Coordinates of C-alpha atoms and ligand atoms in Angstrom, one line a residue:
M1 CA -19.3 -13.2 -16.6
N2 CA -17.0 -11.3 -18.6
F3 CA -13.1 -11.0 -17.8
D4 CA -11.9 -8.5 -20.2
F5 CA -11.2 -4.9 -19.0
T6 CA -12.8 -2.4 -21.3
D7 CA -10.9 -1.2 -24.2
E8 CA -10.1 1.9 -22.5
Q9 CA -8.8 0.1 -19.3
Q10 CA -6.6 -1.8 -21.9
M11 CA -5.0 1.1 -23.3
I12 CA -4.3 2.9 -20.2
K13 CA -2.5 -0.3 -19.0
K14 CA -0.7 -0.6 -22.2
T15 CA 0.1 3.0 -22.0
I16 CA 1.8 3.0 -18.3
K17 CA 3.3 -0.3 -18.8
K18 CA 5.4 1.6 -21.4
F19 CA 5.8 4.7 -19.5
V20 CA 7.0 2.6 -16.5
K21 CA 9.6 0.7 -18.5
E22 CA 11.0 3.9 -20.7
E23 CA 10.4 6.7 -17.8
L24 CA 10.1 5.8 -14.4
E25 CA 12.2 2.5 -14.0
P26 CA 15.9 3.9 -15.6
A27 CA 15.0 6.8 -13.2
I28 CA 14.5 4.5 -10.5
E29 CA 17.8 2.3 -11.4
E30 CA 19.8 5.7 -11.3
Q31 CA 18.9 6.0 -7.5
G32 CA 20.0 2.9 -6.4
D33 CA 18.1 0.2 -4.3
E34 CA 20.4 1.1 -0.8
K35 CA 19.1 4.1 0.2
P36 CA 15.9 6.4 0.7
F37 CA 14.6 8.3 -1.9
T38 CA 15.1 12.2 -1.2
K39 CA 11.8 13.7 -1.1
E40 CA 12.8 15.9 -4.4
F41 CA 13.0 12.4 -6.1
L42 CA 9.5 11.6 -4.7
L43 CA 7.9 14.5 -5.5
S44 CA 9.4 14.5 -9.3
M45 CA 7.9 10.9 -9.5
L46 CA 4.7 12.4 -8.4
K47 CA 4.5 14.9 -10.9
K48 CA 5.2 12.3 -13.7
I49 CA 2.8 10.1 -12.5
K50 CA -0.1 12.6 -12.3
P51 CA -0.9 12.8 -16.0
F52 CA -2.1 9.0 -15.7
G53 CA -4.3 9.7 -12.9
L54 CA -2.3 8.0 -10.0
V55 CA -2.5 11.6 -8.0
G56 CA -6.1 13.0 -8.5
T57 CA -7.4 9.2 -8.6
T58 CA -11.0 9.1 -8.0
I59 CA -11.8 12.4 -7.1
P60 CA -14.2 13.7 -9.5
E61 CA -12.5 16.2 -12.3
E62 CA -14.8 19.0 -11.5
A63 CA -12.9 19.1 -8.2
G64 CA -9.6 19.0 -9.3
G65 CA -8.7 15.4 -9.0
A66 CA -8.5 12.9 -12.3
G67 CA -12.0 11.0 -12.2
L68 CA -10.6 7.3 -12.1
D69 CA -13.1 4.6 -11.1
L70 CA -11.6 2.7 -8.2
M71 CA -11.1 -0.4 -11.0
T72 CA -9.0 1.5 -13.1
W73 CA -6.7 2.8 -10.5
G74 CA -6.2 -0.3 -9.2
L75 CA -5.0 -1.7 -12.8
L76 CA -2.9 1.8 -13.1
Y77 CA -1.2 0.9 -9.8
E78 CA -0.9 -2.5 -10.3
E79 CA 1.6 -1.8 -13.2
L80 CA 3.2 1.1 -11.1
P81 CA 7.0 0.5 -9.8
N82 CA 7.0 -1.3 -6.2
Q83 CA 9.1 1.8 -4.8
L84 CA 6.6 4.0 -5.4
K85 CA 3.1 2.4 -4.9
S86 CA 2.4 2.8 -1.3
M87 CA 4.3 6.5 -1.5
S88 CA 1.4 7.9 -4.0
G89 CA -1.1 5.3 -3.2
I90 CA -1.4 7.0 0.9
T91 CA -0.4 10.4 -0.8
A92 CA -4.0 9.8 -3.2
N93 CA -6.0 8.2 -0.1
M94 CA -5.5 11.1 2.2
A95 CA -6.8 13.2 -1.0
R96 CA -9.8 11.1 -1.3
R97 CA -10.7 10.9 2.3
I98 CA -10.4 14.8 2.9
Y99 CA -12.7 15.1 -0.7
D100 CA -14.9 12.9 1.1
R101 CA -15.3 14.1 4.4
G102 CA -13.6 17.1 4.8
T103 CA -14.9 20.4 5.4
D104 CA -14.6 23.5 3.2
Y105 CA -11.6 24.6 5.5
H106 CA -10.1 21.1 4.8
K107 CA -10.7 21.5 0.9
E108 CA -9.3 24.5 0.7
K109 CA -6.1 23.9 2.9
F110 CA -4.9 20.7 1.8
L111 CA -6.3 19.6 -1.1
P112 CA -4.5 21.4 -3.5
G113 CA -0.9 20.7 -2.7
L114 CA -1.7 16.9 -2.7
L115 CA -3.5 17.4 -5.9
A116 CA -0.7 19.1 -7.5
G117 CA 1.7 16.6 -6.5
D118 CA 3.7 19.0 -4.3
K119 CA 2.9 17.1 -1.0
I120 CA 2.9 13.7 0.3
A121 CA 0.8 12.4 3.1
C122 CA 0.9 10.0 5.5
S123 CA -1.8 7.7 7.5
A124 CA -0.1 7.1 11.4
N125 CA -2.6 4.7 13.2
T126 CA -0.2 1.9 14.5
E127 CA 1.6 2.6 17.8
P128 CA 4.5 0.4 19.6
N129 CA 1.7 -1.2 21.9
V130 CA -1.1 -1.7 19.1
G131 CA -0.7 -3.0 16.1
S132 CA -3.8 -5.3 15.0
N133 CA -6.1 -4.1 17.2
P134 CA -6.4 -0.1 16.3
S135 CA -9.6 0.3 18.4
E136 CA -7.0 0.4 21.5
I137 CA -4.8 2.7 20.5
Q138 CA -3.6 5.2 22.9
T139 CA -2.3 8.6 21.4
T140 CA -4.6 11.0 23.1
A141 CA -6.1 14.2 22.2
T142 CA -7.3 16.8 24.2
I143 CA -8.7 20.2 23.9
D144 CA -6.7 23.7 24.9
G145 CA -8.1 26.8 23.7
D146 CA -8.5 26.9 19.8
H147 CA -6.2 23.5 19.7
Y148 CA -6.2 19.9 19.8
V149 CA -2.8 18.7 22.0
I150 CA -1.5 15.3 20.9
N151 CA 0.6 12.9 22.8
G152 CA 1.8 9.6 21.9
T153 CA 4.0 7.5 19.5
K154 CA 3.2 6.1 15.9
T155 CA 5.2 3.7 14.3
F156 CA 5.8 1.7 11.5
I157 CA 4.6 5.1 9.3
T158 CA 5.1 4.3 5.7
N159 CA 5.9 8.1 4.2
G160 CA 6.6 9.3 8.0
M161 CA 9.9 11.1 7.4
T162 CA 8.5 13.0 4.3
A163 CA 5.0 13.4 4.5
D164 CA 4.2 17.1 4.6
Y165 CA 0.6 16.4 6.1
I166 CA -0.6 13.4 8.6
S167 CA -3.7 11.7 9.2
V168 CA -3.4 10.9 13.1
A169 CA -5.6 8.7 14.5
V170 CA -6.0 9.9 18.6
Q171 CA -8.0 8.8 21.3
F172 CA -10.3 11.5 22.6
D173 CA -11.4 9.4 25.5
R174 CA -9.9 5.9 26.4
S175 CA -12.6 5.0 28.3
K176 CA -14.9 4.4 25.3
G177 CA -12.1 2.3 23.2
G178 CA -13.1 1.8 19.5
K179 CA -16.0 4.4 19.9
G180 CA -13.6 7.3 21.4
V181 CA -11.3 7.6 18.2
G182 CA -11.5 10.3 15.9
I183 CA -8.8 11.4 13.1
I184 CA -7.1 14.9 13.2
L185 CA -4.8 16.1 10.4
V186 CA -1.9 17.7 11.0
D187 CA 0.5 20.0 8.5
R188 CA 3.9 19.5 9.8
E189 CA 4.6 23.1 9.0
E190 CA 2.8 24.8 11.2
S191 CA 2.8 21.4 14.3
P192 CA 6.1 20.2 13.6
V193 CA 6.6 16.5 14.6
E194 CA 9.9 14.9 15.4
A195 CA 10.6 11.4 13.5
R196 CA 12.8 8.9 13.5
P197 CA 13.2 6.4 10.4
I198 CA 13.1 2.5 10.7
K199 CA 15.2 0.7 8.3
L200 CA 12.8 -2.4 7.2
M201 CA 13.7 -5.4 5.1
G202 CA 12.1 -5.1 1.4
F203 CA 11.7 -1.3 1.9
N204 CA 15.0 0.2 1.6
T205 CA 14.0 3.0 -1.1
G206 CA 11.1 3.8 1.3
E207 CA 10.8 5.5 4.2
L208 CA 8.9 3.9 7.3
A209 CA 9.1 6.4 10.8
E210 CA 8.4 6.5 14.2
L211 CA 6.3 9.4 15.0
F212 CA 6.7 11.4 18.4
F213 CA 3.8 13.9 19.2
D214 CA 4.7 15.7 22.2
N215 CA 2.0 18.1 23.1
V216 CA 2.2 19.0 19.8
R217 CA -0.5 21.8 18.9
V218 CA -3.0 21.4 16.1
P219 CA -5.6 24.1 15.4
K220 CA -9.0 22.7 16.3
E221 CA -10.1 23.3 12.7
N222 CA -7.9 20.1 11.3
L223 CA -9.9 17.5 12.9
L224 CA -11.0 15.4 9.9
I225 CA -13.5 12.8 11.6
P226 CA -14.9 13.3 15.0
E227 CA -14.8 11.1 17.9
G228 CA -16.8 7.9 17.7
Q229 CA -16.4 8.2 13.6
G230 CA -12.5 7.2 13.3
Y231 CA -12.0 3.6 13.8
K232 CA -15.1 2.8 11.7
T233 CA -13.6 5.2 9.2
Q234 CA -10.2 3.2 9.3
M235 CA -12.0 0.2 8.9
S236 CA -13.7 0.9 5.7
G237 CA -10.6 2.3 4.1
F238 CA -9.3 -1.1 4.5
H239 CA -11.3 -2.7 2.0
A240 CA -10.1 -1.1 -1.0
W241 CA -6.8 -1.0 -0.1
R242 CA -6.0 -4.6 1.0
C243 CA -7.0 -5.1 -2.9
F244 CA -4.4 -2.5 -4.0
V245 CA -1.7 -4.7 -1.4
G246 CA -2.9 -7.6 -3.4
L247 CA -2.2 -6.1 -6.6
S248 CA 1.7 -5.3 -5.2
G249 CA 1.9 -8.7 -4.6
C250 CA 0.5 -9.8 -7.9
S251 CA 2.8 -7.5 -9.5
I252 CA 5.9 -8.5 -7.5
A253 CA 5.1 -12.1 -8.3
E254 CA 4.3 -11.9 -12.2
K255 CA 8.0 -10.0 -12.3
A256 CA 9.5 -13.3 -10.6
L257 CA 8.0 -15.5 -13.2
E258 CA 9.5 -13.7 -16.1
Y259 CA 12.6 -13.5 -14.4
S260 CA 12.4 -17.5 -14.0
I261 CA 11.3 -18.4 -17.4
K262 CA 14.0 -16.4 -18.9
Y263 CA 16.7 -18.0 -16.8
S264 CA 15.2 -21.3 -17.2
Q265 CA 15.9 -20.9 -20.8
E266 CA 19.2 -19.8 -20.2
R267 CA 21.1 -21.9 -17.9
E268 CA 22.3 -25.0 -18.5
Q269 CA 23.2 -28.4 -16.4
F270 CA 23.7 -31.7 -17.2
G271 CA 23.9 -30.3 -20.5
K272 CA 20.5 -29.1 -21.2
Q273 CA 18.6 -25.9 -20.2
I274 CA 17.1 -26.3 -16.8
G275 CA 13.6 -25.1 -18.3
S276 CA 13.5 -28.4 -20.1
F277 CA 13.7 -30.7 -16.6
Q278 CA 10.3 -31.3 -15.3
L279 CA 10.7 -30.3 -11.7
I280 CA 11.3 -26.7 -12.7
Q281 CA 8.5 -26.6 -15.1
E282 CA 6.6 -28.0 -12.1
M283 CA 7.7 -24.7 -10.1
L284 CA 7.0 -22.9 -13.1
A285 CA 3.3 -24.0 -13.7
D286 CA 2.8 -23.7 -9.9
M287 CA 3.8 -20.1 -10.0
K288 CA 2.1 -19.3 -13.0
T289 CA -1.8 -20.8 -11.5
E290 CA -1.0 -19.1 -8.1
L291 CA -0.2 -15.9 -9.7
D292 CA -3.4 -16.3 -12.0
A293 CA -5.5 -17.2 -8.9
A294 CA -4.5 -14.3 -7.2
R295 CA -5.2 -12.0 -9.6
L296 CA -8.4 -13.1 -10.1
L297 CA -9.6 -13.0 -6.5
T298 CA -7.9 -9.4 -6.2
Y299 CA -9.9 -8.3 -9.6
R300 CA -13.1 -9.7 -8.2
A301 CA -12.6 -7.9 -4.6
L302 CA -11.8 -4.7 -6.1
D303 CA -15.0 -4.9 -8.8
L304 CA -16.8 -5.3 -5.8
V305 CA -15.7 -2.4 -4.0
N306 CA -16.0 -0.3 -6.9
R307 CA -19.2 -1.1 -7.3
G308 CA -19.9 0.0 -3.8
Q309 CA -20.7 -3.3 -2.5
I310 CA -19.7 -4.7 1.1
A311 CA -16.9 -7.3 0.2
R312 CA -15.1 -8.1 3.7
V313 CA -15.0 -11.7 2.6
E314 CA -13.6 -11.1 -0.6
T315 CA -11.1 -8.4 0.2
S316 CA -10.0 -10.6 2.8
I317 CA -9.4 -13.5 0.9
A318 CA -7.5 -11.0 -1.6
K319 CA -5.3 -9.8 0.5
H320 CA -4.1 -13.0 2.2
Y321 CA -3.9 -15.0 -0.8
A322 CA -2.2 -12.5 -3.1
T323 CA 0.5 -11.6 -0.6
E324 CA 1.1 -15.3 0.7
M325 CA 1.0 -16.0 -3.0
A326 CA 3.6 -13.4 -3.9
I327 CA 5.8 -14.8 -0.8
R328 CA 5.8 -18.4 -2.3
V329 CA 6.4 -17.4 -5.8
T330 CA 9.1 -15.2 -5.4
S331 CA 10.6 -18.1 -3.1
K332 CA 10.7 -20.3 -5.9
A333 CA 11.9 -18.1 -8.3
I334 CA 15.0 -18.0 -6.0
Q335 CA 14.9 -21.9 -6.2
I336 CA 15.2 -21.7 -9.6
H337 CA 18.0 -19.5 -10.0
G338 CA 19.9 -21.6 -7.3
A339 CA 22.7 -20.1 -5.2
Y340 CA 22.0 -17.0 -7.8
G341 CA 18.9 -15.9 -6.9
L342 CA 20.2 -15.1 -3.2
T343 CA 22.6 -12.5 -4.4
S344 CA 21.8 -9.2 -4.7
E345 CA 23.4 -9.3 -8.7
F346 CA 20.1 -11.1 -9.4
P347 CA 16.6 -9.3 -9.1
V348 CA 14.6 -12.1 -7.4
E349 CA 16.3 -11.6 -3.9
R350 CA 15.3 -8.2 -3.8
L351 CA 11.7 -9.1 -5.0
F352 CA 11.6 -11.8 -2.5
R353 CA 12.3 -9.0 0.2
Q354 CA 9.8 -6.9 -1.1
A355 CA 6.8 -9.9 -1.2
R356 CA 7.9 -11.0 2.5
I357 CA 6.5 -7.2 3.8
L358 CA 3.4 -7.4 2.3
A359 CA 1.8 -10.1 4.5
I360 CA 1.9 -7.7 7.3
P361 CA 0.6 -4.3 7.0
E362 CA -3.4 -3.6 6.2
G363 CA -3.9 -6.6 8.6
T364 CA -2.0 -9.5 8.9
T365 CA -2.7 -12.8 7.2
Q366 CA -4.5 -14.1 10.5
I367 CA -6.2 -11.3 11.0
Q368 CA -7.6 -11.5 7.1
K369 CA -8.5 -15.2 7.9
L370 CA -10.1 -14.5 11.4
I371 CA -12.5 -12.2 9.1
I372 CA -13.3 -14.7 6.8
G373 CA -13.9 -17.2 9.6
R374 CA -16.3 -14.3 11.6
E375 CA -18.1 -13.8 8.3
L376 CA -18.5 -17.4 8.0
T377 CA -19.4 -18.6 11.3
G378 CA -21.0 -15.6 13.1
M379 CA -18.5 -15.8 15.7
N380 CA -16.2 -12.8 16.5
A381 CA -12.6 -14.7 17.3
F382 CA -11.4 -10.8 18.2
R383 CA -13.7 -10.5 21.3
Ligands
LIG1 C1 5.5 -1.8 5.2 C2 4.5 -1.6 5.9 C3 4.1 -0.6 5.9 C4 3.2 -0.2 7.3 N1 2.5 1.3 7.0 C5 2.0 1.6 7.9 C6 1.3 2.7 7.9 O1 1.5 3.3 6.9 N2 0.5 3.6 8.7 C7 0.4 2.6 10.0 O2 -0.4 3.1 10.8 N3 1.0 1.5 10.1 C8 1.7 1.1 9.3 N4 2.1 -0.2 9.3 C9 2.0 -0.8 10.5 C10 1.4 -2.2 10.5 O3 -0.6 -1.7 10.1 C11 1.0 -3.2 11.7 O4 2.8 -3.8 11.5 C12 0.1 -4.2 11.1 O5 -1.3 -3.7 11.6 C13 0.3 -5.1 12.0 O6 0.8 -4.7 13.5 P1 1.9 -5.3 14.5 O7 3.3 -5.5 13.6 O8 1.9 -4.5 15.5 O9 1.9 -6.9 15.0 P2 1.0 -7.5 15.9 O10 -0.6 -7.0 15.9 O11 1.7 -7.6 17.2 O12 0.7 -9.0 16.0 C14 1.7 -9.9 15.8 C15 1.6 -11.3 15.4 O13 0.5 -11.6 15.9 C16 -0.7 -12.0 15.2 N5 -2.0 -11.5 15.9 C17 -2.7 -10.6 16.4 N6 -3.8 -10.8 16.8 C18 -4.2 -11.8 16.5 C19 -5.5 -12.7 16.9 N7 -6.6 -12.1 17.4 N8 -5.3 -13.7 16.1 C20 -4.1 -14.7 15.7 N9 -3.3 -13.8 15.5 C21 -3.0 -12.8 15.9 C22 -0.5 -11.3 13.8 O14 -1.0 -11.8 12.5 C23 0.6 -11.3 13.8 O15 1.4 -12.6 13.3 C24 3.2 -0.8 8.3 C25 3.7 -2.3 8.3 C26 4.4 -2.6 7.0 C27 5.3 -3.6 7.7

């Protein structure tokens, strides 16, 4: 059993770490933490991370991609500032799906802009009444001449305000439930979609949005995943992405641990550094133990997916453990910082908010546990 990364992977990780510290973090710091980044700023960030392969990711180089394997993408992703993770990841994911499943028309129309880092994408599945069970979506697509006409509302959509392209899950035939679902690509320039921003804890600089499809007409050729295959496609996409959310949890927790160690070495009470108190050391030891466990579980799951194996249990374990771990670890970080930890003058309060949101998207903690339970028992709690 080998727990080491290849020399190349270690080198890539070291290089991006330095780049993030020297180039990205100062630029992000300058933008502040209070309001959403502008589209211009986000595109400038995409351009900066493109040379690392974080735009073209796993698409082969001969097709204009970066030719990374999934594991290497994950290692790079882990190092990215939290504020850029989902924006870049969701955009790259759409490019990969178009590369895998798209027609020549889709590839010519959508891929160049995405691979150049000139376009942002979002994936619209969740609806006001449909969250954990995407097979029940109610947004409809009906045919009218050469167009699909889309009607419905999508909500909590990452990149929803800025995205140029929307991958929208639609219901073609409600009587078929999940078997009626397909996916259509929407180019907002030719098919405008109304949107309103949603303010979310821990997501000040990001953009979640509600999207209103009100008789939105989209050329028929934009159908990416036909009726009957949309639900399955969404489910299969979850495996890698759950690991990526787990990695977000690990990087947030790692920062919280670093700040806590430093603070415990500096802060004095009862005439001693608080780091010398055994109960503070216990918290630090628990934080480090849980972080290492989460990271190993997440790397294991990502490695399995990278090797093309079905890893339903492992990816669900990684997602729920790493995200709940991040909540526990950032909460302990606040405890170690005392009242200062609750103020916005110290970074751990922000890390706690960032961690707290991770247990909801890409399948909540409860959904992950039900998937694991189903695989263990053969009994499906969802039915
Ligand atoms: C930061 C963030 C980014 C997001 N980005 C996107 C995006 O880009 N695109 C998109 O489409 N969506 C996105 N979402 C939405 C996300 O996918 C949903 O929030 C998620 O699927 C859960 O749905 P819900 O919030 O409606 O909760 P619900 O499904 O209503 O669940 C409410 C509670 O009930 C529990 N529950 C539900 N069913 C069961 C069950 N069978 N057994 C036990 N407990 C159950 C859940 O665990 C949860 O605790 C995002 C959400 C967040 C927080």
